[in-house]
Tab-separated table of C-alpha atoms and ligand atoms in Angstrom:
chain	number	residue	atom	x	y	z
H	1	UNK	CA	57.926	72.993	82.797
H	2	UNK	CA	58.565	76.602	83.735
H	3	UNK	CA	59.291	75.354	87.220
H	4	UNK	CA	61.746	72.783	85.914
H	5	UNK	CA	63.707	75.379	84.042
H	6	UNK	CA	64.414	77.229	87.237
H	7	UNK	CA	65.945	74.148	88.811
H	8	UNK	CA	69.400	72.756	88.278
H	9	UNK	CA	69.538	69.385	86.512
H	10	UNK	CA	71.254	67.685	89.463
H	11	UNK	CA	68.397	68.774	91.752
H	12	UNK	CA	65.809	67.527	89.275
H	13	UNK	CA	67.480	64.110	89.095
H	14	UNK	CA	67.829	63.896	92.879
H	15	UNK	CA	64.139	64.610	93.256
H	16	UNK	CA	63.267	62.071	90.608
H	17	UNK	CA	65.363	59.436	92.415
H	18	UNK	CA	63.571	60.082	95.697
H	19	UNK	CA	60.192	59.987	94.008
H	20	UNK	CA	60.745	56.877	91.915
H	21	UNK	CA	62.809	54.792	94.313
H	22	UNK	CA	60.661	55.592	97.314
H	23	UNK	CA	61.687	56.134	100.900
H	24	UNK	CA	65.091	54.575	101.583
H	25	UNK	CA	67.648	54.870	104.347
H	26	UNK	CA	70.326	55.137	101.689
H	27	UNK	CA	70.388	55.944	97.986
H	28	UNK	CA	73.164	54.330	95.982
H	29	UNK	CA	74.652	56.229	93.042
H	30	UNK	CA	77.122	54.394	90.851
H	31	UNK	CA	79.681	54.916	88.151
H	32	UNK	CA	82.465	52.786	86.771
H	33	UNK	CA	84.812	52.008	83.953
H	34	UNK	CA	87.187	49.405	82.572
H	35	UNK	CA	90.716	50.773	83.036
H	36	UNK	CA	91.858	49.569	79.625
H	37	UNK	CA	93.340	52.903	78.566
H	38	UNK	CA	93.897	56.405	79.913
H	39	UNK	CA	90.862	57.548	81.897
H	40	UNK	CA	90.150	60.873	80.217
H	41	UNK	CA	88.136	64.006	80.873
H	42	UNK	CA	85.165	62.580	78.946
H	43	UNK	CA	85.075	59.684	81.431
H	44	UNK	CA	85.259	62.203	84.252
H	45	UNK	CA	81.860	63.498	83.171
H	46	UNK	CA	80.271	60.326	84.536
H	47	UNK	CA	82.031	60.757	87.857
H	48	UNK	CA	81.103	64.387	88.358
H	49	UNK	CA	77.530	63.749	87.237
H	50	UNK	CA	77.181	61.192	90.006
H	51	UNK	CA	78.963	63.487	92.462
H	52	UNK	CA	76.586	66.378	91.735
H	53	UNK	CA	73.506	64.180	92.062
H	54	UNK	CA	74.808	62.617	95.313
H	55	UNK	CA	75.428	66.082	96.627
H	56	UNK	CA	71.893	67.178	95.701
H	57	UNK	CA	70.557	64.101	97.531
H	58	UNK	CA	72.596	64.875	100.636
H	59	UNK	CA	71.416	68.464	100.613
H	60	UNK	CA	67.895	67.058	100.809
H	61	UNK	CA	68.837	65.314	104.027
H	62	UNK	CA	69.294	61.921	102.351
H	63	UNK	CA	72.041	59.442	102.856
H	64	UNK	CA	73.838	58.880	99.550
H	65	UNK	CA	76.537	56.313	98.779
H	66	UNK	CA	78.723	56.948	95.744
H	67	UNK	CA	80.411	53.799	94.448
H	68	UNK	CA	82.901	53.650	91.625
H	69	UNK	CA	83.623	50.233	90.133
H	70	UNK	CA	86.902	49.558	88.430
H	71	UNK	CA	86.206	46.736	85.987
H	72	UNK	CA	89.790	45.627	86.187
H	73	UNK	CA	89.008	41.930	85.884
H	74	UNK	CA	87.897	42.493	82.285
H	75	UNK	CA	90.029	40.978	79.571
H	76	UNK	CA	92.689	43.177	78.039
H	77	UNK	CA	91.222	43.610	74.548
H	78	UNK	CA	93.364	46.094	72.694
H	79	UNK	CA	96.648	47.914	73.228
H	80	UNK	CA	96.040	51.706	73.174
H	81	UNK	CA	98.457	53.480	70.840
H	82	UNK	CA	99.636	55.978	73.445
H	83	UNK	CA	101.139	53.293	75.665
H	84	UNK	CA	104.854	52.525	75.673
H	85	UNK	CA	106.160	48.976	75.194
H	86	UNK	CA	103.471	47.991	72.676
H	87	UNK	CA	105.022	44.610	71.988
H	88	UNK	CA	105.159	43.662	75.617
H	89	UNK	CA	101.513	44.658	76.077
H	90	UNK	CA	100.447	42.598	73.032
H	91	UNK	CA	101.487	39.473	74.925
H	92	UNK	CA	98.873	40.111	77.597
H	93	UNK	CA	95.844	40.377	75.320
H	94	UNK	CA	93.072	38.113	76.573
H	95	UNK	CA	94.344	38.137	80.155
H	96	UNK	CA	92.771	40.171	82.963
H	97	UNK	CA	93.812	43.836	82.800
H	98	UNK	CA	94.892	43.553	86.394
H	99	UNK	CA	97.507	40.944	85.392
H	100	UNK	CA	98.994	43.157	82.695
H	101	UNK	CA	102.261	44.786	83.797
H	102	UNK	CA	102.617	48.540	84.396
H	103	UNK	CA	104.623	49.661	81.378
H	104	UNK	CA	105.564	52.834	83.256
H	105	UNK	CA	107.164	50.753	85.973
H	106	UNK	CA	105.641	52.539	88.955
H	107	UNK	CA	102.628	50.437	89.990
H	108	UNK	CA	101.735	46.817	90.567
H	109	UNK	CA	99.893	46.560	87.264
H	110	UNK	CA	98.744	48.355	84.140
H	111	UNK	CA	95.254	48.598	85.643
H	112	UNK	CA	96.529	50.040	88.889
H	113	UNK	CA	98.583	52.652	87.054
H	114	UNK	CA	95.512	53.914	85.199
H	115	UNK	CA	93.341	53.718	88.312
H	116	UNK	CA	95.743	55.720	90.452
H	117	UNK	CA	96.178	58.352	87.754
H	118	UNK	CA	92.511	59.220	88.250
H	119	UNK	CA	92.235	58.437	91.958
H	120	UNK	CA	95.120	60.795	92.716
H	121	UNK	CA	93.519	63.711	90.826
H	122	UNK	CA	89.998	63.329	92.207
H	123	UNK	CA	90.414	64.606	95.802
H	124	UNK	CA	91.380	68.071	94.493
H	125	UNK	CA	87.910	68.356	92.972
H	126	UNK	CA	86.246	67.363	96.245
H	127	UNK	CA	85.021	64.048	94.841
H	128	UNK	CA	85.467	61.015	97.065
H	129	UNK	CA	83.785	57.876	95.773
H	130	UNK	CA	84.042	54.479	97.400
H	131	UNK	CA	86.133	52.433	94.968
H	132	UNK	CA	85.278	48.815	94.242
H	133	UNK	CA	87.929	46.752	92.497
H	134	UNK	CA	86.179	44.055	90.534
H	135	UNK	CA	89.266	41.830	90.345
H	136	UNK	CA	89.231	41.583	94.124
H	137	UNK	CA	85.542	40.705	94.202
H	138	UNK	CA	85.821	38.052	91.486
H	139	UNK	CA	89.069	36.552	92.714
H	140	UNK	CA	87.702	36.227	96.227
H	141	UNK	CA	84.664	34.382	94.745
H	142	UNK	CA	82.341	37.048	96.184
H	143	UNK	CA	79.983	36.728	93.231
H	144	UNK	CA	79.643	32.912	93.282
H	145	UNK	CA	75.941	33.024	94.191
H	146	UNK	CA	75.236	35.627	91.522
H	147	UNK	CA	77.132	33.604	88.904
H	148	UNK	CA	75.171	30.466	89.723
H	149	UNK	CA	71.878	32.385	89.576
H	150	UNK	CA	72.746	33.949	86.221
H	151	UNK	CA	73.991	30.705	84.682
H	152	UNK	CA	70.650	29.124	85.530
H	153	UNK	CA	68.849	32.063	83.920
H	154	UNK	CA	71.006	32.146	80.820
H	155	UNK	CA	68.130	31.440	78.447
H	156	UNK	CA	66.212	34.475	79.665
H	157	UNK	CA	69.286	36.634	79.121
H	158	UNK	CA	69.876	35.092	75.704
H	159	UNK	CA	66.307	36.007	74.750
H	160	UNK	CA	66.933	39.667	75.602
H	161	UNK	CA	70.232	39.810	73.723
H	162	UNK	CA	68.981	37.856	70.686
H	163	UNK	CA	66.280	40.474	70.104
H	164	UNK	CA	69.040	42.832	68.992
H	165	UNK	CA	71.223	40.364	67.117
H	166	UNK	CA	71.138	39.337	63.474
H	167	UNK	CA	72.406	35.875	64.370
H	168	UNK	CA	71.089	34.482	67.643
H	169	UNK	CA	73.654	33.437	70.232
H	170	UNK	CA	74.508	29.714	69.990
H	171	UNK	CA	72.541	27.271	72.138
H	172	UNK	CA	75.661	26.367	74.140
H	173	UNK	CA	76.387	30.047	74.940
H	174	UNK	CA	77.219	30.884	78.551
H	175	UNK	CA	77.219	34.458	79.928
H	176	UNK	CA	80.638	33.966	81.523
H	177	UNK	CA	84.279	33.983	80.621
H	178	UNK	CA	86.816	31.688	82.260
H	179	UNK	CA	90.477	32.593	82.700
H	180	UNK	CA	92.541	29.494	81.944
H	181	UNK	CA	94.615	28.314	84.898
H	182	UNK	CA	97.489	27.448	82.613
H	183	UNK	CA	97.850	30.246	80.011
H	184	UNK	CA	95.853	32.897	81.983
H	185	UNK	CA	93.808	33.997	78.937
H	186	UNK	CA	90.088	33.675	78.487
H	187	UNK	CA	90.409	31.837	75.183
H	188	UNK	CA	88.250	29.196	76.775
H	189	UNK	CA	84.943	27.465	76.234
H	190	UNK	CA	82.554	26.329	78.915
H	191	UNK	CA	81.551	22.789	78.079
H	192	UNK	CA	79.490	21.878	81.102
H	193	UNK	CA	77.585	23.474	83.952
H	194	UNK	CA	76.034	21.262	86.636
H	195	UNK	CA	73.326	23.744	87.627
H	196	UNK	CA	75.177	24.360	90.843
H	197	UNK	CA	78.706	25.715	91.285
H	198	UNK	CA	80.700	23.476	88.972
H	199	UNK	CA	81.774	24.135	85.443
H	200	UNK	CA	84.036	22.377	83.015
H	201	UNK	CA	86.101	24.437	80.607
H	202	UNK	CA	88.487	23.868	77.731
H	203	UNK	CA	91.172	26.259	76.601
H	204	UNK	CA	92.663	26.898	73.171
H	205	UNK	CA	96.048	26.158	74.715
H	206	UNK	CA	94.932	22.571	75.248
H	207	UNK	CA	94.295	22.768	78.963
H	208	UNK	CA	90.946	21.758	80.423
H	209	UNK	CA	89.610	21.431	83.943
H	210	UNK	CA	86.531	21.143	86.066
H	211	UNK	CA	86.247	23.736	88.802
H	212	UNK	CA	83.978	24.901	91.609
H	213	UNK	CA	83.628	28.680	91.224
H	214	UNK	CA	83.055	29.118	94.944
H	215	UNK	CA	86.669	28.060	95.365
H	216	UNK	CA	88.393	29.325	92.227
H	217	UNK	CA	87.926	32.951	91.245
H	218	UNK	CA	88.667	32.509	87.561
H	219	UNK	CA	85.110	32.961	86.288
H	220	UNK	CA	83.875	36.367	85.219
H	221	UNK	CA	80.387	37.279	84.076
H	222	UNK	CA	80.302	38.690	80.580
H	223	UNK	CA	79.857	42.433	80.434
H	224	UNK	CA	76.168	42.471	79.580
H	225	UNK	CA	75.357	40.233	82.547
H	226	UNK	CA	77.972	41.698	84.874
H	227	UNK	CA	76.499	45.201	84.778
H	228	UNK	CA	72.934	44.355	85.922
H	229	UNK	CA	74.348	41.845	88.442
H	230	UNK	CA	76.499	44.491	90.085
H	231	UNK	CA	73.709	47.061	90.043
H	232	UNK	CA	71.430	44.591	91.789
H	233	UNK	CA	73.987	43.452	94.303
H	234	UNK	CA	74.918	46.998	95.298
H	235	UNK	CA	71.253	48.096	95.201
H	236	UNK	CA	72.072	50.895	92.788
H	237	UNK	CA	69.419	53.603	92.427
H	238	UNK	CA	71.105	55.798	89.862
H	239	UNK	CA	73.838	55.214	87.301
H	240	UNK	CA	74.484	57.372	84.239
H	241	UNK	CA	76.110	55.998	81.115
H	242	UNK	CA	77.893	57.425	78.104
H	243	UNK	CA	76.048	57.991	74.872
H	244	UNK	CA	77.848	55.059	73.224
H	245	UNK	CA	76.062	52.634	75.556
H	246	UNK	CA	72.699	53.705	74.155
H	247	UNK	CA	73.448	53.041	70.520
H	248	UNK	CA	70.690	51.270	68.630
H	249	UNK	CA	70.196	48.453	68.269
H	250	UNK	CA	70.926	46.936	71.614
H	251	UNK	CA	73.376	49.340	73.263
H	252	UNK	CA	74.780	47.796	76.426
H	253	UNK	CA	72.788	50.054	78.753
H	254	UNK	CA	69.591	49.236	76.904
H	255	UNK	CA	70.193	45.501	77.326
H	256	UNK	CA	71.461	45.973	80.894
H	257	UNK	CA	68.151	47.566	81.881
H	258	UNK	CA	66.138	44.859	80.139
H	259	UNK	CA	68.272	42.056	81.532
H	260	UNK	CA	67.928	43.503	85.009
H	261	UNK	CA	64.152	43.460	84.694
H	262	UNK	CA	64.179	39.852	83.496
H	263	UNK	CA	66.558	38.664	86.219
H	264	UNK	CA	65.373	40.554	89.260
H	265	UNK	CA	61.861	41.137	90.473
H	266	UNK	CA	62.519	42.601	93.925
H	267	UNK	CA	63.773	45.943	92.604
H	268	UNK	CA	63.522	48.041	89.481
H	269	UNK	CA	66.633	48.697	87.411
H	270	UNK	CA	68.432	51.895	88.395
H	271	UNK	CA	67.435	55.234	86.969
H	272	UNK	CA	69.726	56.084	84.137
H	273	UNK	CA	70.926	59.162	82.327
H	274	UNK	CA	72.690	59.449	79.018
H	275	UNK	CA	75.628	61.818	78.986
H	276	UNK	CA	77.337	63.243	75.934
H	277	UNK	CA	80.959	63.627	74.910
H	278	UNK	CA	83.422	66.268	75.997
H	279	UNK	CA	85.594	67.796	73.304
H	280	UNK	CA	88.954	69.386	73.893
H	281	UNK	CA	89.812	72.626	72.153
H	282	UNK	CA	93.099	74.376	71.596
H	283	UNK	CA	95.753	71.729	71.958
H	284	UNK	CA	96.681	71.553	68.298
H	285	UNK	CA	97.728	68.156	67.084
H	286	UNK	CA	98.134	66.785	70.556
H	287	UNK	CA	94.795	65.050	71.025
H	288	UNK	CA	93.357	62.244	68.991
H	289	UNK	CA	91.266	59.496	70.479
H	290	UNK	CA	92.409	57.046	67.803
H	291	UNK	CA	95.987	57.700	68.873
H	292	UNK	CA	94.963	57.354	72.480
H	293	UNK	CA	96.323	60.832	73.203
H	294	UNK	CA	93.589	62.105	75.414
H	295	UNK	CA	93.291	64.843	77.980
H	296	UNK	CA	93.011	63.723	81.581
H	297	UNK	CA	91.533	65.391	84.627
H	298	UNK	CA	95.111	65.892	85.759
H	299	UNK	CA	95.994	67.981	82.714
H	300	UNK	CA	92.828	70.066	83.137
H	301	UNK	CA	93.797	70.725	86.753
H	302	UNK	CA	97.171	72.024	85.574
H	303	UNK	CA	95.488	75.098	84.114
H	304	UNK	CA	92.019	75.220	85.681
H	305	UNK	CA	91.100	75.675	89.323
H	306	UNK	CA	89.161	72.609	90.554
H	307	UNK	CA	86.143	74.867	91.128
H	308	UNK	CA	86.280	75.919	87.503
H	309	UNK	CA	86.469	72.310	86.310
H	310	UNK	CA	83.362	71.656	88.392
H	311	UNK	CA	81.787	74.853	87.042
H	312	UNK	CA	82.230	73.657	83.449
H	313	UNK	CA	80.422	70.379	84.128
H	314	UNK	CA	77.846	71.705	86.570
H	315	UNK	CA	76.999	74.477	84.131
H	316	UNK	CA	76.236	72.122	81.238
H	317	UNK	CA	73.363	69.659	81.008
H	318	UNK	CA	74.758	66.121	80.767
H	319	UNK	CA	73.041	65.443	77.438
H	320	UNK	CA	74.858	68.350	75.777
H	321	UNK	CA	78.250	68.069	74.174
H	322	UNK	CA	80.701	70.781	75.177
H	323	UNK	CA	84.338	71.709	74.778
H	324	UNK	CA	87.042	72.243	77.354
H	325	UNK	CA	89.414	74.869	76.053
H	326	UNK	CA	93.139	75.087	76.362
H	327	UNK	CA	93.463	78.068	74.012
H	328	UNK	CA	92.595	81.757	74.569
H	329	UNK	CA	89.099	80.774	75.717
H	330	UNK	CA	90.658	79.707	79.018
H	331	UNK	CA	90.687	83.402	79.900
H	332	UNK	CA	87.018	83.727	79.057
H	333	UNK	CA	86.108	80.693	81.165
H	334	UNK	CA	87.892	82.259	84.155
H	335	UNK	CA	86.109	85.560	83.524
H	336	UNK	CA	82.717	83.823	83.370
H	337	UNK	CA	83.442	82.061	86.638
H	338	UNK	CA	84.657	85.224	88.376
H	339	UNK	CA	81.570	87.125	87.243
H	340	UNK	CA	79.248	84.420	88.576
H	341	UNK	CA	81.169	84.320	91.843
H	342	UNK	CA	80.846	88.069	92.216
H	343	UNK	CA	77.117	87.922	91.531
H	344	UNK	CA	76.800	85.130	94.062
H	345	UNK	CA	78.449	87.075	96.862
H	346	UNK	CA	76.536	90.247	95.966
H	347	UNK	CA	73.307	88.241	96.288
H	348	UNK	CA	72.614	88.815	92.622
H	349	UNK	CA	72.697	85.166	91.513
H	350	UNK	CA	69.359	83.390	91.469
H	351	UNK	CA	67.851	79.983	90.733
H	352	UNK	CA	69.888	77.758	88.485
H	353	UNK	CA	72.691	80.304	88.265
H	354	UNK	CA	73.101	80.347	92.016
H	355	UNK	CA	73.076	76.545	92.124
H	356	UNK	CA	75.773	76.307	89.488
H	357	UNK	CA	78.044	78.382	91.693
H	358	UNK	CA	77.227	76.397	94.824
H	359	UNK	CA	77.817	73.091	93.048
H	360	UNK	CA	81.100	74.368	91.608
H	361	UNK	CA	82.505	75.036	95.041
H	362	UNK	CA	84.215	72.293	96.914
H	363	UNK	CA	83.357	74.097	100.082
H	364	UNK	CA	81.343	77.307	100.075
H	365	UNK	CA	83.071	80.038	102.036
H	366	UNK	CA	81.278	82.850	103.837
H	367	UNK	CA	83.656	85.414	102.415
H	368	UNK	CA	84.227	85.925	98.720
H	369	UNK	CA	87.653	84.540	97.794
H	370	UNK	CA	90.205	87.113	96.647
H	371	UNK	CA	90.701	86.923	92.896
H	372	UNK	CA	92.916	88.410	90.240
H	373	UNK	CA	91.662	87.814	86.690
H	374	UNK	CA	93.601	85.223	84.730
H	375	UNK	CA	94.466	87.666	81.938
H	376	UNK	CA	96.181	90.004	84.380
H	377	UNK	CA	97.891	87.112	86.131
H	378	UNK	CA	99.403	85.817	82.897
H	379	UNK	CA	101.156	89.179	82.703
H	380	UNK	CA	102.222	89.226	86.352
H	381	UNK	CA	103.725	85.746	86.269
H	382	UNK	CA	105.893	86.784	83.345
H	383	UNK	CA	107.097	89.921	85.118
H	384	UNK	CA	107.909	88.269	88.432
H	385	UNK	CA	110.074	85.189	88.469
H	386	UNK	CA	109.174	84.762	92.120
H	387	UNK	CA	105.427	84.262	92.218
H	388	UNK	CA	105.236	85.259	95.890
H	389	UNK	CA	105.877	88.858	94.844
H	390	UNK	CA	102.446	88.923	93.233
H	391	UNK	CA	100.360	88.488	96.363
H	392	UNK	CA	100.265	87.055	99.845
H	393	UNK	CA	96.830	85.555	99.315
H	394	UNK	CA	96.855	81.795	98.834
H	395	UNK	CA	93.900	81.724	96.417
H	396	UNK	CA	95.662	84.255	94.204
H	397	UNK	CA	98.948	82.366	94.352
H	398	UNK	CA	97.233	79.108	93.461
H	399	UNK	CA	95.728	80.752	90.407
H	400	UNK	CA	99.086	82.331	89.533
H	401	UNK	CA	100.651	78.858	89.329
H	402	UNK	CA	97.941	77.818	86.886
H	403	UNK	CA	98.446	80.993	84.842
H	404	UNK	CA	102.144	80.204	84.609
H	405	UNK	CA	101.415	76.647	83.429
H	406	UNK	CA	99.006	77.954	80.816
H	407	UNK	CA	101.613	80.408	79.503
H	408	UNK	CA	104.246	77.666	79.389
H	409	UNK	CA	102.141	74.991	77.721
H	410	UNK	CA	99.212	76.438	75.803
H	411	UNK	CA	99.164	80.242	75.446
H	412	UNK	CA	99.458	81.700	71.950
H	413	UNK	CA	102.807	83.376	71.255
H	414	UNK	CA	101.387	86.894	71.358
H	415	UNK	CA	100.763	86.316	75.064
H	416	UNK	CA	104.358	85.545	75.860
H	417	UNK	CA	107.035	88.110	76.585
H	418	UNK	CA	110.226	88.610	78.479
H	419	UNK	CA	110.732	91.876	80.256
H	420	UNK	CA	114.100	93.444	79.423
H	421	UNK	CA	116.662	93.771	82.169
H	422	UNK	CA	118.168	96.509	80.046
H	423	UNK	CA	116.829	97.754	76.718
H	424	UNK	CA	119.249	96.346	74.125
H	425	UNK	CA	120.985	98.640	71.657
H	426	UNK	CA	119.605	96.850	68.597
H	427	UNK	CA	116.071	97.571	69.826
H	428	UNK	CA	116.884	101.242	70.422
H	429	UNK	CA	118.202	101.465	66.864
H	430	UNK	CA	114.755	100.440	65.607
H	431	UNK	CA	113.065	103.475	67.251
H	432	UNK	CA	112.566	106.638	65.215
H	433	UNK	CA	113.004	110.208	66.430
H	434	UNK	CA	109.413	110.746	67.478
H	435	UNK	CA	109.202	107.436	69.282
H	436	UNK	CA	112.339	108.282	71.237
H	437	UNK	CA	111.039	111.716	72.054
H	438	UNK	CA	107.683	110.434	73.284
H	439	UNK	CA	109.262	107.706	75.382
H	440	UNK	CA	111.587	110.208	76.991
H	441	UNK	CA	108.587	112.289	77.902
H	442	UNK	CA	106.865	109.221	79.313
H	443	UNK	CA	109.933	108.477	81.411
H	444	UNK	CA	109.898	111.966	82.907
H	445	UNK	CA	106.202	111.712	83.741
H	446	UNK	CA	106.731	108.345	85.409
H	447	UNK	CA	109.516	109.712	87.558
H	448	UNK	CA	107.480	112.698	88.672
H	449	UNK	CA	104.032	111.479	89.454
H	450	UNK	CA	101.860	108.645	90.742
H	451	UNK	CA	99.231	107.353	88.335
H	452	UNK	CA	96.131	105.265	88.415
H	453	UNK	CA	95.690	103.026	85.387
H	454	UNK	CA	93.151	105.398	83.845
H	455	UNK	CA	95.314	108.468	84.504
H	456	UNK	CA	98.318	106.844	82.920
H	457	UNK	CA	96.232	105.784	79.955
H	458	UNK	CA	95.083	109.391	79.468
H	459	UNK	CA	98.683	110.544	79.799
H	460	UNK	CA	99.691	108.415	76.784
H	461	UNK	CA	97.339	110.403	74.601
H	462	UNK	CA	98.583	113.700	76.005
H	463	UNK	CA	102.119	112.672	75.113
H	464	UNK	CA	101.111	111.635	71.603
H	465	UNK	CA	99.407	114.979	71.047
H	466	UNK	CA	102.393	116.899	72.302
H	467	UNK	CA	104.982	115.006	70.248
H	468	UNK	CA	102.610	114.735	67.286
H	469	UNK	CA	103.148	111.001	67.026
H	470	UNK	CA	100.591	108.506	65.828
H	471	UNK	CA	99.175	106.528	68.823
H	472	UNK	CA	99.980	103.171	67.289
H	473	UNK	CA	103.599	104.206	66.712
H	474	UNK	CA	103.902	105.340	70.316
H	475	UNK	CA	102.615	102.041	71.699
H	476	UNK	CA	104.841	100.079	69.357
H	477	UNK	CA	107.849	102.034	70.565
H	478	UNK	CA	106.949	101.471	74.194
H	479	UNK	CA	106.576	97.719	73.764
H	480	UNK	CA	109.844	97.511	71.870
H	481	UNK	CA	111.607	99.332	74.662
H	482	UNK	CA	110.117	97.198	77.418
H	483	UNK	CA	109.914	93.713	75.896
H	484	UNK	CA	111.405	93.925	72.396
H	485	UNK	CA	108.069	93.078	70.731
H	486	UNK	CA	105.697	95.311	68.807
H	487	UNK	CA	102.697	94.269	70.865
H	488	UNK	CA	102.131	93.393	74.477
H	489	UNK	CA	99.720	93.496	77.420
H	490	UNK	CA	97.616	96.638	77.917
H	491	UNK	CA	100.300	99.274	78.345
H	492	UNK	CA	99.005	101.249	81.341
H	493	UNK	CA	98.339	98.203	83.486
H	494	UNK	CA	101.582	96.669	82.238
H	495	UNK	CA	103.700	99.649	83.310
H	496	UNK	CA	102.025	99.744	86.711
H	497	UNK	CA	102.580	95.987	87.103
H	498	UNK	CA	106.254	96.320	86.240
H	499	UNK	CA	106.511	99.235	88.659
H	500	UNK	CA	106.942	102.742	87.294
H	501	UNK	CA	110.495	103.039	88.627
H	502	UNK	CA	111.584	99.932	86.765
H	503	UNK	CA	109.774	101.119	83.602
H	504	UNK	CA	111.405	104.543	83.849
H	505	UNK	CA	114.795	102.888	84.243
H	506	UNK	CA	114.294	100.907	81.040
H	507	UNK	CA	113.118	103.983	79.154
H	508	UNK	CA	116.154	105.869	80.430
H	509	UNK	CA	118.347	103.766	78.142
H	510	UNK	CA	116.774	105.391	75.129
H	511	UNK	CA	118.752	108.230	73.623
D	1	ZN	ZN1	102.565	53.225	87.187
D	2	ZN	ZN1	94.937	28.178	78.361
């Protein structure tokens, strides 16, 4: 146990896979989802979990394949509330998601829109799965053999599922859905199966037909049979699943594992892992899963470096719930990451800690990347309209963009300011005699001498002593003169960031 605690969870799982699945030329790790609504950051947890485990396998010299299945041949069950054109979408309920139109008007279908939203964000995080589009597989009749096999085993599957049901499934139940050739929905019933490749179906719309599912890709296995089928076909060794799939009684992962064991004897069902939810913090009324307003990977990448997104997930065990912050804690997350990075490059990070850093990196660099803390950057981006004035380093500039986004979209008001071009008269009127006197003194000092941050900080207190002004009143006066607010960023570092000439010029207005 003590040994285990030293190891990172992804390494432990990788080792368990190798041990339990035996020697293989390739280990298959899988994830997947039905693109029925926005693919959010909670769904991303499954993807990064598989990525981290695949990476741990590769680092052990193993060949790992990471497949991601888009279940886009599932029926469109429910219109999420965050989608435009609700009425239009209602008309497609019961049809394959892939045949539902893109209500944003930019992709071939609703499914493709949601798929690309994620697929386009993933490369930034260094994650490159092999995507499998289930609608292509089904429509091309690729699963015909599997469907026939499962239809002939339907009673064994029914036995597994009935264990968890109050009412057993009807005797004429079939573990498939058929999309009607006339109305395109799956409001159909299978009335006959010949034990081979032929079924007869009837639709609510009145249409009925007999088809050979080797030739017509309109048959889809029901979810609880589809999952084990795909795992078997792709020879999956490891696939995590969200907590909701483990609900008792008879969560879909529980029945998938049991069904797999009943159907297939040549392999054991894949190793699984239950992962918990991700909460989002600090976006006010913006997020509600019932409203479908959820945070995507893309919105996280607007304010977090990809390495830090990885750091958040790699640093938390999958079975633990955690929050991604958009409020002030963003600064703390950056600080935690920077501290770990520093320890890593100083050879002061060990064991699990060291692994968390390695797994957070998309590519480990020999040299420590140049960093400016996010807190300081939020100040710099508000001083300089042109971000390039901040630094020439591309890592710093990348972070500066994120700092600017955070200020624009999420930062609390006390973080925001606008540096005066010229101190306005109405602000000067608000300053009392002692404030004016102390600021004049500060101006003179700034014109005369170079300061380090600490020296300047000490100087403030010298000035206060000399003028006999309360420290708080002095700072208030300085902030009013510079940004017209009573509070602001730490004054010494702020003045140095503005440039002491520019600060002196602003203070010069005060008479
Ligand atoms: Zn689109
Ligand atoms: Zn029909």
